[in-house]
mmCIF file of C-alpha atoms in Angstrom:
data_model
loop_
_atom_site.group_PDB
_atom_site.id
_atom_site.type_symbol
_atom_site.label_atom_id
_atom_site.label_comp_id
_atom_site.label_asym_id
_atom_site.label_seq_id
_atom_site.Cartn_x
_atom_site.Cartn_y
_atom_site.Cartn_z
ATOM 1 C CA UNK I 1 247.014 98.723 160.367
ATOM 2 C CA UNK I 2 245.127 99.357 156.684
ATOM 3 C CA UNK I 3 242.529 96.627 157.866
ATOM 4 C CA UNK I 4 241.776 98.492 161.158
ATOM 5 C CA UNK I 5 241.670 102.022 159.490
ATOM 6 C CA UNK I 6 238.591 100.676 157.138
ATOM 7 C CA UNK I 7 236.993 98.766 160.620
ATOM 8 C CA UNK I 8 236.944 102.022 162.150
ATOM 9 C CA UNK I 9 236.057 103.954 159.057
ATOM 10 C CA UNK I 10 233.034 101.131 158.352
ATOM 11 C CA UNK I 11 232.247 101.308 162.111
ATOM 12 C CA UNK I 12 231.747 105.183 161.670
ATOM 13 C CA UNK I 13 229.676 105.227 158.886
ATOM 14 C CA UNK I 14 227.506 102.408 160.289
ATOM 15 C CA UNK I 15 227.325 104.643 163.357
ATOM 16 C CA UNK I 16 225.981 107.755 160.919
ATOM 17 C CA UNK I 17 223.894 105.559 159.181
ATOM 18 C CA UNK I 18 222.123 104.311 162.234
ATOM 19 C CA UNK I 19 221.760 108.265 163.391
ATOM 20 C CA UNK I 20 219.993 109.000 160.490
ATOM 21 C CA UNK I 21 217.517 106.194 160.195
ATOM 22 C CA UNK I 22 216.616 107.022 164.186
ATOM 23 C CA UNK I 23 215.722 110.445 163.651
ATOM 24 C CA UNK I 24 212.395 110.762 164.203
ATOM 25 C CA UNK I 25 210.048 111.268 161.216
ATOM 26 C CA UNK I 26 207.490 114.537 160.263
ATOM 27 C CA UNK I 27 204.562 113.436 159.571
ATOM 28 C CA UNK I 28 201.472 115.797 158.656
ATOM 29 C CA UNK I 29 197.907 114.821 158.488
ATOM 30 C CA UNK I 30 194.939 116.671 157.004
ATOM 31 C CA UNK I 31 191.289 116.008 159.161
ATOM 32 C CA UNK I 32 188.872 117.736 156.721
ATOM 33 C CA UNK I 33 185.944 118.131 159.381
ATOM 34 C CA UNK I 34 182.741 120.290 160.213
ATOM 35 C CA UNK I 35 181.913 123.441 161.579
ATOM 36 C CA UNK I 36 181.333 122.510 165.444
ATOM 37 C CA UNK I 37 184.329 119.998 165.799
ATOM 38 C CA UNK I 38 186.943 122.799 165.941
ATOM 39 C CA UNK I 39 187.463 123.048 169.450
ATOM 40 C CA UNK I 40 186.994 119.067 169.810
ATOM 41 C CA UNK I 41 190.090 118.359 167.272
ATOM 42 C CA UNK I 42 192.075 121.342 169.105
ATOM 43 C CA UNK I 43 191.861 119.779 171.926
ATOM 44 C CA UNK I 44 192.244 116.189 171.049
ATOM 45 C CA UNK I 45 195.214 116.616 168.334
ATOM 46 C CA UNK I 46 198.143 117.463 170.910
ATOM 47 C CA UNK I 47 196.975 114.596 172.781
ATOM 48 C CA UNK I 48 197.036 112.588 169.960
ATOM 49 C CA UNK I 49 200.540 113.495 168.459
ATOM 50 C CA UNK I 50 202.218 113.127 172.019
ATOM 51 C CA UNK I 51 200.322 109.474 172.039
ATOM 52 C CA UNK I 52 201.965 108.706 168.626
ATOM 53 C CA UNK I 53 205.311 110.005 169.504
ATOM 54 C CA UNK I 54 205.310 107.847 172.767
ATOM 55 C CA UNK I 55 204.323 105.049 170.285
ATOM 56 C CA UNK I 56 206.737 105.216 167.358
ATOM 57 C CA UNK I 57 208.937 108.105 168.125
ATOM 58 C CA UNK I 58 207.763 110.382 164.566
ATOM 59 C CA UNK I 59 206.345 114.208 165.292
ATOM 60 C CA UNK I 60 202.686 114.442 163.432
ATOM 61 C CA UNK I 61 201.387 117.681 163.155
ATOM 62 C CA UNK I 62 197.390 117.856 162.753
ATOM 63 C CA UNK I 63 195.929 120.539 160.368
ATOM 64 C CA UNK I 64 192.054 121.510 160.591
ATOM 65 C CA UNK I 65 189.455 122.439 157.878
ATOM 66 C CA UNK I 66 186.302 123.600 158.887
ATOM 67 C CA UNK I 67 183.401 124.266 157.108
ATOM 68 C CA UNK I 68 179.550 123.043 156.399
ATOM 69 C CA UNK I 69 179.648 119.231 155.888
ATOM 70 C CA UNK I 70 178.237 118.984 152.738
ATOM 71 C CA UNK I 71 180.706 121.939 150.747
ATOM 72 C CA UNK I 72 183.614 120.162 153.000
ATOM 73 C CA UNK I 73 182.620 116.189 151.233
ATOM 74 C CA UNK I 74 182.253 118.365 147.565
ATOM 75 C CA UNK I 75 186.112 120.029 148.440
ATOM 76 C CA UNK I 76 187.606 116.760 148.672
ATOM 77 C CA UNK I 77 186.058 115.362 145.701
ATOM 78 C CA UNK I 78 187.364 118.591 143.974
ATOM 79 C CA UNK I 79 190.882 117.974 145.062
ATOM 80 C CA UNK I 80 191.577 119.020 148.744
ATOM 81 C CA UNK I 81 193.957 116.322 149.788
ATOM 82 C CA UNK I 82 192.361 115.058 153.287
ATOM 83 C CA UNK I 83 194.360 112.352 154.511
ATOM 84 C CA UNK I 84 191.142 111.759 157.220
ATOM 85 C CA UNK I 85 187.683 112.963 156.819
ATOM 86 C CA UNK I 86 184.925 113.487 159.993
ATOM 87 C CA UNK I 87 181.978 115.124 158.662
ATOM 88 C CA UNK I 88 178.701 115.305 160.170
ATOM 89 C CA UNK I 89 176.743 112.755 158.550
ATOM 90 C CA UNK I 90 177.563 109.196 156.276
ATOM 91 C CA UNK I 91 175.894 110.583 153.244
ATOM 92 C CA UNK I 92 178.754 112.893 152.607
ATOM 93 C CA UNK I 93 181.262 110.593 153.326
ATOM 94 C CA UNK I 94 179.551 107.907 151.277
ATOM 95 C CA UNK I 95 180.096 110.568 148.232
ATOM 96 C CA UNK I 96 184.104 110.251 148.272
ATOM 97 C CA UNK I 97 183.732 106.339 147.199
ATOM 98 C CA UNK I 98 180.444 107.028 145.413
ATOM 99 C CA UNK I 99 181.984 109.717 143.142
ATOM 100 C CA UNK I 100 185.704 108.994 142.835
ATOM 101 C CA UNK I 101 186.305 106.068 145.172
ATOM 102 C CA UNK I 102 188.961 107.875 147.429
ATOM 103 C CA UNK I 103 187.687 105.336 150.293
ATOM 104 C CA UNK I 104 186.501 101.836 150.195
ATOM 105 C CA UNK I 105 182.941 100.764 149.788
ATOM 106 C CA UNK I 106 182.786 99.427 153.050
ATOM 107 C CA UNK I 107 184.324 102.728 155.189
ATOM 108 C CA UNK I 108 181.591 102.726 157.395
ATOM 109 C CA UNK I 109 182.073 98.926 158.846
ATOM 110 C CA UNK I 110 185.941 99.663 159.437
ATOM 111 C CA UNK I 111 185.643 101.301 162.731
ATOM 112 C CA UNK I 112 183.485 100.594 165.593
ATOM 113 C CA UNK I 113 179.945 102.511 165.889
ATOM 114 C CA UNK I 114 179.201 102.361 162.138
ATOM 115 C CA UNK I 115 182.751 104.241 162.203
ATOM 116 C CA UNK I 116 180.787 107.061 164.350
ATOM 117 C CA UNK I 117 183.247 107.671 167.811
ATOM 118 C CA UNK I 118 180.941 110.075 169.285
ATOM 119 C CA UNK I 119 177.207 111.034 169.004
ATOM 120 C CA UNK I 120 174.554 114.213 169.328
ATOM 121 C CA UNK I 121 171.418 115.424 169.108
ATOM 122 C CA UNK I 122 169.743 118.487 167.932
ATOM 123 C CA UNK I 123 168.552 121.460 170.637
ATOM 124 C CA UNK I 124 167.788 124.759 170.917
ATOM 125 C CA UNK I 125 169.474 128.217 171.953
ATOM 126 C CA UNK I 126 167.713 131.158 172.783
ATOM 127 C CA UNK I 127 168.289 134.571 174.950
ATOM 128 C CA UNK I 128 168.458 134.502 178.756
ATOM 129 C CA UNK I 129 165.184 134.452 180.056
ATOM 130 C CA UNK I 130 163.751 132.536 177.377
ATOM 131 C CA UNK I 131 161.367 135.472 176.232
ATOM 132 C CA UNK I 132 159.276 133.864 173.798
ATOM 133 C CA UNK I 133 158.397 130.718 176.340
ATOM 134 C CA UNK I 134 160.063 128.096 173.876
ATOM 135 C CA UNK I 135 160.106 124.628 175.046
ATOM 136 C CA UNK I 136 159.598 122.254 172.386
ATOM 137 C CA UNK I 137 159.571 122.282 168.527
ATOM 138 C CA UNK I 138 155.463 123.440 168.248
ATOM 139 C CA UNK I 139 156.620 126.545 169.775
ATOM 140 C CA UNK I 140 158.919 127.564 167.404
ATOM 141 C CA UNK I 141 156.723 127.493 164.175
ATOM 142 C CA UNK I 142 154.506 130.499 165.574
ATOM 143 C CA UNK I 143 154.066 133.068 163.937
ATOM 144 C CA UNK I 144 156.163 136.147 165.143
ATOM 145 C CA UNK I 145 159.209 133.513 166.280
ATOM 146 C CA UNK I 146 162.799 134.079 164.720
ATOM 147 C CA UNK I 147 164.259 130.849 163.593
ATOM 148 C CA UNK I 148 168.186 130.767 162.870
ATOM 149 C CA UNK I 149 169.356 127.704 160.938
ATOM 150 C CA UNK I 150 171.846 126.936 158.571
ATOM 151 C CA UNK I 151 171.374 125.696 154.731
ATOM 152 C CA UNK I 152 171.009 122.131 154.293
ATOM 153 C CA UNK I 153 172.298 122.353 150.783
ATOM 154 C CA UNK I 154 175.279 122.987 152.769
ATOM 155 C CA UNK I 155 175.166 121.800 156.180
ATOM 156 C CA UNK I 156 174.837 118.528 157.705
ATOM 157 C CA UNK I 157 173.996 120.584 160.776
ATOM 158 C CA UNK I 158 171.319 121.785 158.608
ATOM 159 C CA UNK I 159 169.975 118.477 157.264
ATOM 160 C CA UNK I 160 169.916 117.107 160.855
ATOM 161 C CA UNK I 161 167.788 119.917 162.071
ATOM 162 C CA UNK I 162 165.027 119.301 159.194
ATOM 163 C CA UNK I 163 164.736 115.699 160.404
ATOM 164 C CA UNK I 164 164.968 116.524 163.625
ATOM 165 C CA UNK I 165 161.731 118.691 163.267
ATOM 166 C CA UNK I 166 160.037 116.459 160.003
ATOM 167 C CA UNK I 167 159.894 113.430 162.549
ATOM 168 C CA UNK I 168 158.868 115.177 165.365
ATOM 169 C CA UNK I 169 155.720 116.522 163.235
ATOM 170 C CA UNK I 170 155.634 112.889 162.032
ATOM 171 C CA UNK I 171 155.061 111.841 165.448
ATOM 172 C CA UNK I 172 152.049 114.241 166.543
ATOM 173 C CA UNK I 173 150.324 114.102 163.401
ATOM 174 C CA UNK I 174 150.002 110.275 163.188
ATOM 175 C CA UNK I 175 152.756 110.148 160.511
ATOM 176 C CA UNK I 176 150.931 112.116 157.999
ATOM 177 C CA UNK I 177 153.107 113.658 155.412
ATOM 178 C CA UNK I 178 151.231 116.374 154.725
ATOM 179 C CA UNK I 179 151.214 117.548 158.332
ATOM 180 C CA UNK I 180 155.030 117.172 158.387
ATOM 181 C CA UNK I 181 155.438 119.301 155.622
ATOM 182 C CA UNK I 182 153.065 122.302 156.686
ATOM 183 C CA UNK I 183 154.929 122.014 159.750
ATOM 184 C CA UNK I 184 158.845 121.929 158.008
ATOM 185 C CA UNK I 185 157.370 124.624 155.835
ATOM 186 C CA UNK I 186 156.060 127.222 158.577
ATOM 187 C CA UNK I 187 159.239 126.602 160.070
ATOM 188 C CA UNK I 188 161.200 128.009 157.153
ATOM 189 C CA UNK I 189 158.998 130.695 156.923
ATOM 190 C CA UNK I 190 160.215 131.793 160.431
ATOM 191 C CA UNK I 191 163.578 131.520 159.217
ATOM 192 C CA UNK I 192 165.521 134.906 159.221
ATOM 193 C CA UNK I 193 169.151 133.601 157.790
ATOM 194 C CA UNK I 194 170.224 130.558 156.615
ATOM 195 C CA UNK I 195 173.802 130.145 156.728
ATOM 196 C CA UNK I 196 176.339 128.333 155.191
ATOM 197 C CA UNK I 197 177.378 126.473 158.299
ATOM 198 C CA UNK I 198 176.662 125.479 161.614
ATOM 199 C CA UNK I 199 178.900 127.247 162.972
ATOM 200 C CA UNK I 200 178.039 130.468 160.857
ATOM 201 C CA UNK I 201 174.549 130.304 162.219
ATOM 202 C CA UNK I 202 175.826 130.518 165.775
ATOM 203 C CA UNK I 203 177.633 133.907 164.950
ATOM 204 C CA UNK I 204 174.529 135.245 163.577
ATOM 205 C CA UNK I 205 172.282 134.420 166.474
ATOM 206 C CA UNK I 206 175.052 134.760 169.277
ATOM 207 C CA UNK I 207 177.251 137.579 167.660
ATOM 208 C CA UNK I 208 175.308 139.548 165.178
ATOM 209 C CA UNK I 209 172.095 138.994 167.735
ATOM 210 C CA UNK I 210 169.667 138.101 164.952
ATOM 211 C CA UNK I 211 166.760 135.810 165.613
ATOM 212 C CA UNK I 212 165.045 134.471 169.050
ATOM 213 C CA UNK I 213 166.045 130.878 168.235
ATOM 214 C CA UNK I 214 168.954 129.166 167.482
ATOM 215 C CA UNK I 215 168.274 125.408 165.883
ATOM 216 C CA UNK I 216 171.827 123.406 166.604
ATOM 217 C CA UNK I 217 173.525 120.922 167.529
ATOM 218 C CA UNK I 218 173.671 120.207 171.291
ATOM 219 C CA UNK I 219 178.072 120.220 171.573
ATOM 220 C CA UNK I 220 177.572 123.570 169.914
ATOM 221 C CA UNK I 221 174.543 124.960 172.272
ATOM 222 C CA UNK I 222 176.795 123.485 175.385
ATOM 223 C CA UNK I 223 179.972 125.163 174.287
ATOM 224 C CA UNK I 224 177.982 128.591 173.397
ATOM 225 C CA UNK I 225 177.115 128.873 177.131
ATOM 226 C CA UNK I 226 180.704 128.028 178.052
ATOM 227 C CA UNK I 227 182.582 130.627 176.001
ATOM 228 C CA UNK I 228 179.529 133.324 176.314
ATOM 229 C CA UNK I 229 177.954 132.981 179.604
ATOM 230 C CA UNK I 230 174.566 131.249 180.570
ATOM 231 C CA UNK I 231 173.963 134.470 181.761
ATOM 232 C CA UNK I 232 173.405 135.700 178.213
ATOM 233 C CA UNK I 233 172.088 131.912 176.872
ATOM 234 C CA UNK I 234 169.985 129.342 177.446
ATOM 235 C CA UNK I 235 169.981 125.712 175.992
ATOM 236 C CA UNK I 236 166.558 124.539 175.416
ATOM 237 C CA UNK I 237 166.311 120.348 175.118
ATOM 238 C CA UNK I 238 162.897 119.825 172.665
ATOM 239 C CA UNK I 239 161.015 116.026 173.808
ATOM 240 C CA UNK I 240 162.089 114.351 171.165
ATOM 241 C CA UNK I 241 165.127 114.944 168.598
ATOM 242 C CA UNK I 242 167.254 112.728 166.514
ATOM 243 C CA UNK I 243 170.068 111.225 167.200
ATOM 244 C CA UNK I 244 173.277 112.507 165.487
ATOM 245 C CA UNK I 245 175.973 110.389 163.975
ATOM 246 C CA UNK I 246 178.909 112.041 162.732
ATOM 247 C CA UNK I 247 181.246 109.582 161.488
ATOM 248 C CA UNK I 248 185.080 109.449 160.449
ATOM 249 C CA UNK I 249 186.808 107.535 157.701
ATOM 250 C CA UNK I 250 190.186 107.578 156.374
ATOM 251 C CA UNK I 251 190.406 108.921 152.827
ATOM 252 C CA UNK I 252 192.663 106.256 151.364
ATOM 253 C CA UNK I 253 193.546 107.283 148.149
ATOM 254 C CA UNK I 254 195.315 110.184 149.424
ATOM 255 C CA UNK I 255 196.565 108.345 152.834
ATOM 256 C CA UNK I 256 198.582 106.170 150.270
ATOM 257 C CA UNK I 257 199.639 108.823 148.369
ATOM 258 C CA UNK I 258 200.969 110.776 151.387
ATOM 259 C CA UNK I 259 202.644 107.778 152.664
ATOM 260 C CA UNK I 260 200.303 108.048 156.105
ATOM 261 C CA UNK I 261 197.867 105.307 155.925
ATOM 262 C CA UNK I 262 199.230 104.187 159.501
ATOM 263 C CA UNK I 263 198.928 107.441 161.241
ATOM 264 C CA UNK I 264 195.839 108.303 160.237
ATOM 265 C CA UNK I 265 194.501 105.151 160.754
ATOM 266 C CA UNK I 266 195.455 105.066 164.187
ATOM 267 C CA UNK I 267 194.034 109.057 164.435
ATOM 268 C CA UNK I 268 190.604 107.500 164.368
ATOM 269 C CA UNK I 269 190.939 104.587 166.100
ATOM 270 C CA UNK I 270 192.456 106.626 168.857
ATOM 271 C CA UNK I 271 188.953 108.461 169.246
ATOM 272 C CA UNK I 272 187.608 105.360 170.737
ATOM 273 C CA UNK I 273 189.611 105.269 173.578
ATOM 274 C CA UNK I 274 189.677 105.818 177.333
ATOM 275 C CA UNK I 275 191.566 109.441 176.072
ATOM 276 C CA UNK I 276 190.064 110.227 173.544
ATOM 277 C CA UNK I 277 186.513 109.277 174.467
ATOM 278 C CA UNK I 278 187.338 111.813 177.630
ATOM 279 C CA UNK I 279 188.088 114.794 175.084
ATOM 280 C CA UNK I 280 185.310 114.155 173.212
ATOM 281 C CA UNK I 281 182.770 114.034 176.506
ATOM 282 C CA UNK I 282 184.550 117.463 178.180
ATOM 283 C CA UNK I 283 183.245 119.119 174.596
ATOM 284 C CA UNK I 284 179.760 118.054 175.141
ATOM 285 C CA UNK I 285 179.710 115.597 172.985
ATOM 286 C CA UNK I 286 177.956 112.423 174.026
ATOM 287 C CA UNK I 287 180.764 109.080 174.390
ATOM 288 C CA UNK I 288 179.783 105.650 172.747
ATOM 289 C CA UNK I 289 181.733 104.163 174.996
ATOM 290 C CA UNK I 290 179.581 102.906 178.051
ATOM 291 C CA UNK I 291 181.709 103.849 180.737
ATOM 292 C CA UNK I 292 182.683 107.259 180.089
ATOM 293 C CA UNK I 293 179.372 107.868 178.264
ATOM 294 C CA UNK I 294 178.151 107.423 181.444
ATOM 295 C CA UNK I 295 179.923 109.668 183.436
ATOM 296 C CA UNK I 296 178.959 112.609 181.217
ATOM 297 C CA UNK I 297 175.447 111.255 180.643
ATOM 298 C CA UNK I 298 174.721 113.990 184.033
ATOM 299 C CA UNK I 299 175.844 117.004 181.356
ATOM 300 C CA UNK I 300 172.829 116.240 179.047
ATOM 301 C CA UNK I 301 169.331 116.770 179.357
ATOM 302 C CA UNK I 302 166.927 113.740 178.905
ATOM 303 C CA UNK I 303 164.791 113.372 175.681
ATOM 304 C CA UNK I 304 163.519 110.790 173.588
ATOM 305 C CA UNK I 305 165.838 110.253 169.953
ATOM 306 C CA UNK I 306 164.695 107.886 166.804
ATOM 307 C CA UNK I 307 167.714 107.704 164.455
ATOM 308 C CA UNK I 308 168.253 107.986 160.924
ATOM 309 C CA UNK I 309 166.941 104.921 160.103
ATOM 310 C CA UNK I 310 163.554 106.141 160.464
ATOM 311 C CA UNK I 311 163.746 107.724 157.267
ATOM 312 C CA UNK I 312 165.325 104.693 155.309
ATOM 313 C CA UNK I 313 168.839 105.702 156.136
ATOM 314 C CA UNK I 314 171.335 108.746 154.515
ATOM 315 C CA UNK I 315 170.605 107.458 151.017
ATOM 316 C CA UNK I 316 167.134 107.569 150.828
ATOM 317 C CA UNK I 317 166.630 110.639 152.663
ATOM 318 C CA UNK I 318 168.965 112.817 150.796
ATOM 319 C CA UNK I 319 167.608 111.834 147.503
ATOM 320 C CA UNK I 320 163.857 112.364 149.112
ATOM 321 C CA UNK I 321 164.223 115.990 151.313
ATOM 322 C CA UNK I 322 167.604 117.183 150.225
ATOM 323 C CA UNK I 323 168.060 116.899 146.464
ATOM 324 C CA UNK I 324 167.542 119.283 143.765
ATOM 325 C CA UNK I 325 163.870 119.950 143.700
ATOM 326 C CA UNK I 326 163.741 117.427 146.483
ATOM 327 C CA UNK I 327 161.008 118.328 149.670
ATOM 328 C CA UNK I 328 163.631 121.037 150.983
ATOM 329 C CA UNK I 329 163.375 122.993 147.491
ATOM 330 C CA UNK I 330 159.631 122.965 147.761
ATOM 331 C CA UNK I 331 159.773 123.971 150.731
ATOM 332 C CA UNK I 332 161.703 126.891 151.142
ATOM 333 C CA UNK I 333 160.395 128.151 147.808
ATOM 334 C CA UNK I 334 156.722 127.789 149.583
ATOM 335 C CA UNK I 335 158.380 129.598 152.817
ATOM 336 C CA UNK I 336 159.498 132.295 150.830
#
């Protein structure tokens, strides 16, 4: 009788026990990101979290931080604990393992796409009608023209726009420096804010209706027309642009800390798929994988891209246009 009271009792408390270890687990995650991904990651993060709790049964709530690439990269190296970081360009990634080695010297060969799920260019917005006839980046460095772009100090937006328009003036000026920078530099005379933020120069040209011309990135241009009206808007595609490459890493110093190496892991590698690859096309952004890329590639405008490597990659080109009393300071100062 003793011997079957402590079975059952045992039995009970293995029952409990059990319980308790199959309760499902709370997991949080951090995504540290840029201005124009907010309504990508609102999107994609419910989608995500029911995909994980199919998977392992634990809830995972996704927070957002938004904000100009570059001040995002220089909060995280100050202390904001981002378990995942996708920022618009690898230079400011590159500066959590440069700096303090929160990620591994080889993020950018973890994840397919030089860790980049998704792609862009940059375009132009301007008012219905298009009243000052622009069509192409010449147009928009003449005199009397508007020009709203954010602050690459800032802004990867930002430092993707000055490329955009250096190696276009490269191009038609048989790649004479000096021609690219008279051209860069009339262009940030026409300048009439620079903002923070990409998505703080949109609310100056769209909401505070300053400027004829919006320089941006093409997700944001689409998804101005979609919340405002292309009635009010109209998205201008230039010949020839870069191509954008916003990529993601996992910040793995702090993933350890936080215990959620796994889930955030799998938060990035989840962007690659059928799913997520569909989230990321229906907010204008363009796919890398083949088949959905291509049935979104209808959604974009044709135009001719060269890439970042043009310019000897991130490295080289920040130190060259972007750093202090790099080409940008002598530039705007000459604007100005």
């Amino acid at each position: 009788m003793k011997n079957n009271f402590y079975k059952l009792l045992f039995a009970a408390s293995l029952s409990i026990l059990t319980a308790s270890n199959s309760q499902a687990a709370e997991v949080k995650l951090l995504n540290v990101s840029y201005d124009p991904t907010r309504e990508l990651y609102q999107e994609y993060n419910p989608v995500f979290a029911k995909y994980w709790k199919e998977k392992t049964g634990d809830d995972v709530t996704v927070n957002q931080s938004h904000a100009g690439s570059g001040k995002q990269a220089r909060s995280v190296l100050e202390g904001l604990e981002a378990d995942v970081v996708t920022l618009a360009l690898a230079y400011d990634v590159d500066q959590l393992y440069q700096k303090r080695k929160l990620i591994p010297e080889d993020w950018q060969s973890l994840l397919p796409n030089n860790s980049s799920p998704y792609t862009s260019t940059i375009v132009f917005l301007v008012r219905k009608g298009n009243p000052k006839g622009i069509k192409d980046w010449n147009d928009i460095v003449k005199p009397g023209i508007s020009i709203v772009t954010p602050n690459p100090k800032t802004s990867g937006g930002a430092r993707w726009n000055f490329l955009a328009a250096w190696g276009y003036a490269l191009k038609h000026n048989n790649n004479e420096e000096a021609a690219a920078k008279a051209f860069v530099t009339q262009l940030y005379k026409n300048a009439a804010v620079l903002d923070t933020g990409a998505r703080g120069a949109t609310t100056s040209f769209v909401e505070r209706e300053i400027g004829d011309v919006l320089i941006t990135w093409e997700n944001e241009g689409y998804m101005v027309l979609k919340e405002f009206g292309a009635d009010k808007f109209e998205l201008i595609t230039p010949t020839l642009s870069i191509l954008t490459e916003p990529p993601v890493a996992v910040v793995e110093d702090v993933a350890r800390k936080h215990g959620t190496t796994d889930v955030a892991t799998e938060y990035l590698k989840h962007l690659y798929s059928k799913e997520g690859q569909e989230i990321i096309g229906k907010n204008y952004y363009r796919p890398t994988d083949p088949e959905i890329a291509a049935k979104y590639a209808k959604q974009f405008q044709p135009l001719q891209l060269f890439k970042i490597d043009e310019f000897g990659g991130w490295n080289v080109a920040q130190n060259k246009f972007f750093a202090d009393d790099g080409l940008f300071d002598q530039i705007y100062g000459a604007g100005k």
